[in-house]
C-alpha positions as a printed Julia matrix, in Angstrom:
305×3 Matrix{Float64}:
   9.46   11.95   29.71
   8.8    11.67   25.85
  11.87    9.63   24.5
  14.21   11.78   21.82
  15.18    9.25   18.66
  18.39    9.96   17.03
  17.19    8.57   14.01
  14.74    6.34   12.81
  16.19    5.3     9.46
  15.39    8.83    7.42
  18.81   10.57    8.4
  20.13   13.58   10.25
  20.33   16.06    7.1
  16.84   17.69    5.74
  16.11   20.17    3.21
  13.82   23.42    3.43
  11.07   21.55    0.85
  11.71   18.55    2.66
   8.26   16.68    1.48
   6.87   13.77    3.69
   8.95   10.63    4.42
   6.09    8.18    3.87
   3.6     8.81    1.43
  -0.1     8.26    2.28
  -0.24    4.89    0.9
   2.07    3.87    3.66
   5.79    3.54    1.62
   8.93    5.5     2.26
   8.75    8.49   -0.22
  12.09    7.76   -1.81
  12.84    8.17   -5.35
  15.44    5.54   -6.12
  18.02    5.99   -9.47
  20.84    4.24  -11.1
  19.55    0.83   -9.99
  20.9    -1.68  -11.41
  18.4    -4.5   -10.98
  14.6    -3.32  -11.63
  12.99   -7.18  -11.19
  12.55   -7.14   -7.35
  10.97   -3.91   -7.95
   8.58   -5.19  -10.85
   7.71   -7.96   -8.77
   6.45   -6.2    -5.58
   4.82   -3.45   -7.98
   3.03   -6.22   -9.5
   2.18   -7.98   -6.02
   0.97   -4.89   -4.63
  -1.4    -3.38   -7.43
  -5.15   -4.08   -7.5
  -6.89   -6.41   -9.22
  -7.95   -4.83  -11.74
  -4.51   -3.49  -12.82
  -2.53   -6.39  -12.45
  -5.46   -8.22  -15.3
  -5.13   -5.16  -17.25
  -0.94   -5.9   -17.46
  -1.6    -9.45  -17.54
  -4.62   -8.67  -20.84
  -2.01   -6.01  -22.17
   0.97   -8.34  -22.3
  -1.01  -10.99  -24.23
  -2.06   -8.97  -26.82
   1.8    -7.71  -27.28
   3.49  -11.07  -27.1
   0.61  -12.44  -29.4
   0.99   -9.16  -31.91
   4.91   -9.75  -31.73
   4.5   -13.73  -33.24
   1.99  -12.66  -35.31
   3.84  -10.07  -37.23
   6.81  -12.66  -37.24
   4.07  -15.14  -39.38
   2.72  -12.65  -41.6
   6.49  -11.51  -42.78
   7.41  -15.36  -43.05
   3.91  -16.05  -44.98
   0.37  -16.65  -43.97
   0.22  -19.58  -46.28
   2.82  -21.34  -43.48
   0.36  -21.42  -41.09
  -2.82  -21.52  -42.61
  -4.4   -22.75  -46.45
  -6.56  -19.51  -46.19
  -4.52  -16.2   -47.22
  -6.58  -12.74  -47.57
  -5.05   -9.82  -50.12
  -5.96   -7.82  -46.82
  -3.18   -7.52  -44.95
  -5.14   -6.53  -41.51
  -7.16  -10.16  -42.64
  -4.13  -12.3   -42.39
  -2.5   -10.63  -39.49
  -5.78  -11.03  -37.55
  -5.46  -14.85  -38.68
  -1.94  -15.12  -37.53
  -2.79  -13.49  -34.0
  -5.47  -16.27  -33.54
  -3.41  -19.06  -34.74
  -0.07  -17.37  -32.29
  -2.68  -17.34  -29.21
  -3.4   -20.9   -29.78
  -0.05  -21.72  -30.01
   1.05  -19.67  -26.86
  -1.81  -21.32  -24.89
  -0.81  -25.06  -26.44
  -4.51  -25.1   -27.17
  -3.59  -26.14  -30.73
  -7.38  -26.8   -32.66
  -5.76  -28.23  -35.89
  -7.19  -26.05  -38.26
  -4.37  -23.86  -38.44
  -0.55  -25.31  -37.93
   3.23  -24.57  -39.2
   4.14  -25.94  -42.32
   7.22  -24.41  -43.44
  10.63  -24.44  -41.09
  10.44  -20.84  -40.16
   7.08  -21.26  -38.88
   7.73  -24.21  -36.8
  10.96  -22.67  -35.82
   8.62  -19.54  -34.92
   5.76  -21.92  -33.48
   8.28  -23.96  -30.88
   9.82  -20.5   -29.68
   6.44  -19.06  -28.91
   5.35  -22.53  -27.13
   8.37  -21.85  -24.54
   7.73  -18.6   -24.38
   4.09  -19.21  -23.56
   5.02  -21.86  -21.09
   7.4   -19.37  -19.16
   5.15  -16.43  -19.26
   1.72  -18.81  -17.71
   4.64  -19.95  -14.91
   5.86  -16.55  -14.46
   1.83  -15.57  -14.42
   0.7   -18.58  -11.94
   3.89  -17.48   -9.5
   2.39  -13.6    -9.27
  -0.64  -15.04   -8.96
   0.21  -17.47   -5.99
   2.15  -14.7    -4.35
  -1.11  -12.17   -4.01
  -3.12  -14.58   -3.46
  -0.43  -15.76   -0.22
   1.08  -12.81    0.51
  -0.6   -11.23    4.0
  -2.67   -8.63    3.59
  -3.13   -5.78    6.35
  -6.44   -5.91    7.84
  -6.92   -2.32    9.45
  -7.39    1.19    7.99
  -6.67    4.53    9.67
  -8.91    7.33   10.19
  -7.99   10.2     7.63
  -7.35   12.86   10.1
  -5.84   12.76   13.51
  -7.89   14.77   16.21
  -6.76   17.15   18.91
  -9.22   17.39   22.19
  -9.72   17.98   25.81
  -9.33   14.96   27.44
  -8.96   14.07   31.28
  -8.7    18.04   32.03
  -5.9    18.09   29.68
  -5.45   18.02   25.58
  -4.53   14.89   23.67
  -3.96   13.81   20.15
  -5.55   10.88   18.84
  -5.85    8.45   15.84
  -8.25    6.2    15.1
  -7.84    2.77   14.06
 -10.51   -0.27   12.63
 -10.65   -3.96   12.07
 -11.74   -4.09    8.18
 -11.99   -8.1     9.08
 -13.54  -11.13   11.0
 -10.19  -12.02   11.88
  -8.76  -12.46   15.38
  -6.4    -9.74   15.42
  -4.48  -10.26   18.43
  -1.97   -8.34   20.64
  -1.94   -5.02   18.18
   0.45   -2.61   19.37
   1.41    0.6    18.11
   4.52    2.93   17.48
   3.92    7.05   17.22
   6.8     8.92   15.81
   6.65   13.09   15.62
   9.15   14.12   13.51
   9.84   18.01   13.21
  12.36   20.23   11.11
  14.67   22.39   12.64
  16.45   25.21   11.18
  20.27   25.08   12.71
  23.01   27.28   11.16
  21.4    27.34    7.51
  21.02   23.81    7.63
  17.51   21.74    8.36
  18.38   18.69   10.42
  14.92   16.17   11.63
  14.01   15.53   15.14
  12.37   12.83   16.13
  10.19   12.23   19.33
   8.72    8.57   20.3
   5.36    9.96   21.53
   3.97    8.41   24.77
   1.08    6.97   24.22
  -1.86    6.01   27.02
  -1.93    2.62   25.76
   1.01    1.13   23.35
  -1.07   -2.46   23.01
  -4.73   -4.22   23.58
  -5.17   -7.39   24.14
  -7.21   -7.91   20.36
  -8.77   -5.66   18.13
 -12.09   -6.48   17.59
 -13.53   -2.81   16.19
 -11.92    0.2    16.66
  -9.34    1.19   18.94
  -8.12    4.85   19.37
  -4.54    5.73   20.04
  -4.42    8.36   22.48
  -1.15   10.46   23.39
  -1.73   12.8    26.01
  -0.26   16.38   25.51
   1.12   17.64   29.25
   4.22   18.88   29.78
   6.5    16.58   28.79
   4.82   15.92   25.45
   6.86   18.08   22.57
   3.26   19.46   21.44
   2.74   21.05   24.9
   5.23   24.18   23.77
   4.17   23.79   19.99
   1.53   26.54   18.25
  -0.03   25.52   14.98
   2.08   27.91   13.44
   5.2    26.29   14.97
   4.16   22.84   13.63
   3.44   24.16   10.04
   6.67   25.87    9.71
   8.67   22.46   11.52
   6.31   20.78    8.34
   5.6    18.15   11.04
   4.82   14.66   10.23
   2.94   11.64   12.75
   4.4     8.36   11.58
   2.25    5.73   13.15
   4.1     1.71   13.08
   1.14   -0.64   14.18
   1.73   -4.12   14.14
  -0.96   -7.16   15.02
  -0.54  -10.94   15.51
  -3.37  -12.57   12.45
  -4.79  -15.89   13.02
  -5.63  -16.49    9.89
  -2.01  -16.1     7.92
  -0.34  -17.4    11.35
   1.96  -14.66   10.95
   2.66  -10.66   12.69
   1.67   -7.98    9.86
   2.82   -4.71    9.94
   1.23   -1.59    8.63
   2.45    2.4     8.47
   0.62    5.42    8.42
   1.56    9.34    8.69
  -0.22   12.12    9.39
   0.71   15.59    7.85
  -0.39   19.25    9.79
  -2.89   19.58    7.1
  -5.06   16.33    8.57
  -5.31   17.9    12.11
  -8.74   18.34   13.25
  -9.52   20.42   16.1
 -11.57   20.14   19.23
 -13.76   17.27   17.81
 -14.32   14.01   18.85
 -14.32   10.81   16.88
 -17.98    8.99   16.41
 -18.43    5.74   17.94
 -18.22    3.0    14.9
 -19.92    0.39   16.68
 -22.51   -0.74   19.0
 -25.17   -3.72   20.06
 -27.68   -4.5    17.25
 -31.19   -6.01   18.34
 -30.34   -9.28   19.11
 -27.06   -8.06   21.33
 -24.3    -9.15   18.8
 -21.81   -5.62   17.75
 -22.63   -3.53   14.71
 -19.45   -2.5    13.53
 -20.19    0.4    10.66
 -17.29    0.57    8.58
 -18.53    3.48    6.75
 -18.32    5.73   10.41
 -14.65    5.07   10.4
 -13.76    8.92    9.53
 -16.62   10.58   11.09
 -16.16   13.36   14.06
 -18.65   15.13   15.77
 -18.63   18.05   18.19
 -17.47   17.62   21.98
């Protein structure tokens, strides 16, 4: 018999727009206010983002910090810093910026240095703050480069088939890496909204699965949970599960080798990703010389029964 949840963290009370509880990049759609500390949340927003982004802030805050100082030694005078002073005022801020980035890096050429007090004064309180700001840097740096990354993606849509002379929904899961990922198991949650005097209250249903866990995942693997009469999809029409704005939270979890440590992914599934009486293609198979092709690019595809 499918297992009834009480809760699983999201609450008993709903609304009738109630939107998704986690978003499709795998976090808990929550808007948070009134917080009082925002650094834990700057840090794991800057942990997270990609590459690119996190140089862009990293490019972005230079050229602030560096624009900051450099206003700081046009107003105290370019003739502090430097012997060569422009009547163009974009001239010697350009030649304050250069001589505040060599200060904030400690690179310090000699052609350009602090004569006056206010410029040294200015010069020593941009060399700390350059030497906080390259720790602060290296840390974020250390942390993405450290912090475990998950090695599996999830098919878009989630498919609903015949299967062993009955109907089953399944998802399909891939190995992105070489890693050994071993003992992955997974979690399916259905959670529906239900109208009860006026009010919309979740349900939650820990779906039974064919197989909660492999032994590793090497390619694919696809989670199966077959719909009989036990399932809460057997009495369910599609029209049912659009009003009840259903949602398929899948918790997988895997053992890596590599970081020595068990990551965790999540991934949910709105009515809109269903796919119909379609199978998914097979991702992999033996190349010439007997090893597995794995085709990443086949993770999505379905084809007809």
């Amino acid at each position: 018999m499918v297992k009834t949840l009480k809760d699983i963290g999201f609450g008993l009370n709903a609304t009738k727009n109630v939107k998704r509880f986690i978003t499709e990049d795998g976090r808990f759609n929550i808007n948070h206010v009134n917080k009082k500390s925002m650094f834990e949340s700057t840090y794991s927003y800057l942990i997270r983002i990609s590459w690119i982004s996190f140089f862009f802030y990293v490019l972005l805050a230079y050229i602030v910090i560096n624009s900051i100082f450099a206003i700081g030694y046009v107003a105290i005078g370019v003739d502090d810093i430097s012997i060569y002073k422009s009547p163009n005022v974009f001239a010697n801020f350009l030649n304050a910026f250069l001589f505040s980035a060599q200060t904030i890096t400690t690179v310090g050429y000699g052609v350009m240095s602090p004569s006056g007090t206010l410029a040294g004064i200015l010069a020593a309180l941009e060399a700390l703050i350059g030497l906080l700001s390259f720790s602060f840097t290296t840390g974020l740096l250390y942390g993405r480069f450290s912090k475990p990354k998950t090695l599996i993606s999830f098919s878009k849509n989630f498919v609903v088939r015949p299967f062993k002379n009955k109907r089953a929904l399944m998802i399909k899961v891939m190995n992105t890496s070489r890693n050994v990922l071993i003992k992955p198991k997974a979690d399916v949650i259905l959670i529906l909204h239900k109208e009860v005097n006026g009010y919309f209250e979740p349900e939650y249903y820990n779906l039974k699965l064919e197989r909660r866990s492999i032994t590793f995942l090497p390619t694919t693997w696809t989670i199966v949970h077959e719909i009989d009469e036990e399932s809460p999809f057997f009495k369910l029409t599609e029209n049912n599960i659009a009003e009840a704005k259903a949602e398929i939270v899948v918790l997988f979890s895997y053992y890596d080798d590599a970081f020595n440590n068990e990551i965790y992914d999540v991934k949910s599934y709105l009515y809109s990703d269903l796919i119909i009486d379609k199978k998914f293609t097979k991702s992999y198979g033996y190349g010439e010389e007997g090893a597995i092709v794995l085709d990443h690019s086949m993770l999505d595809d379905v084809e007809k029964l």
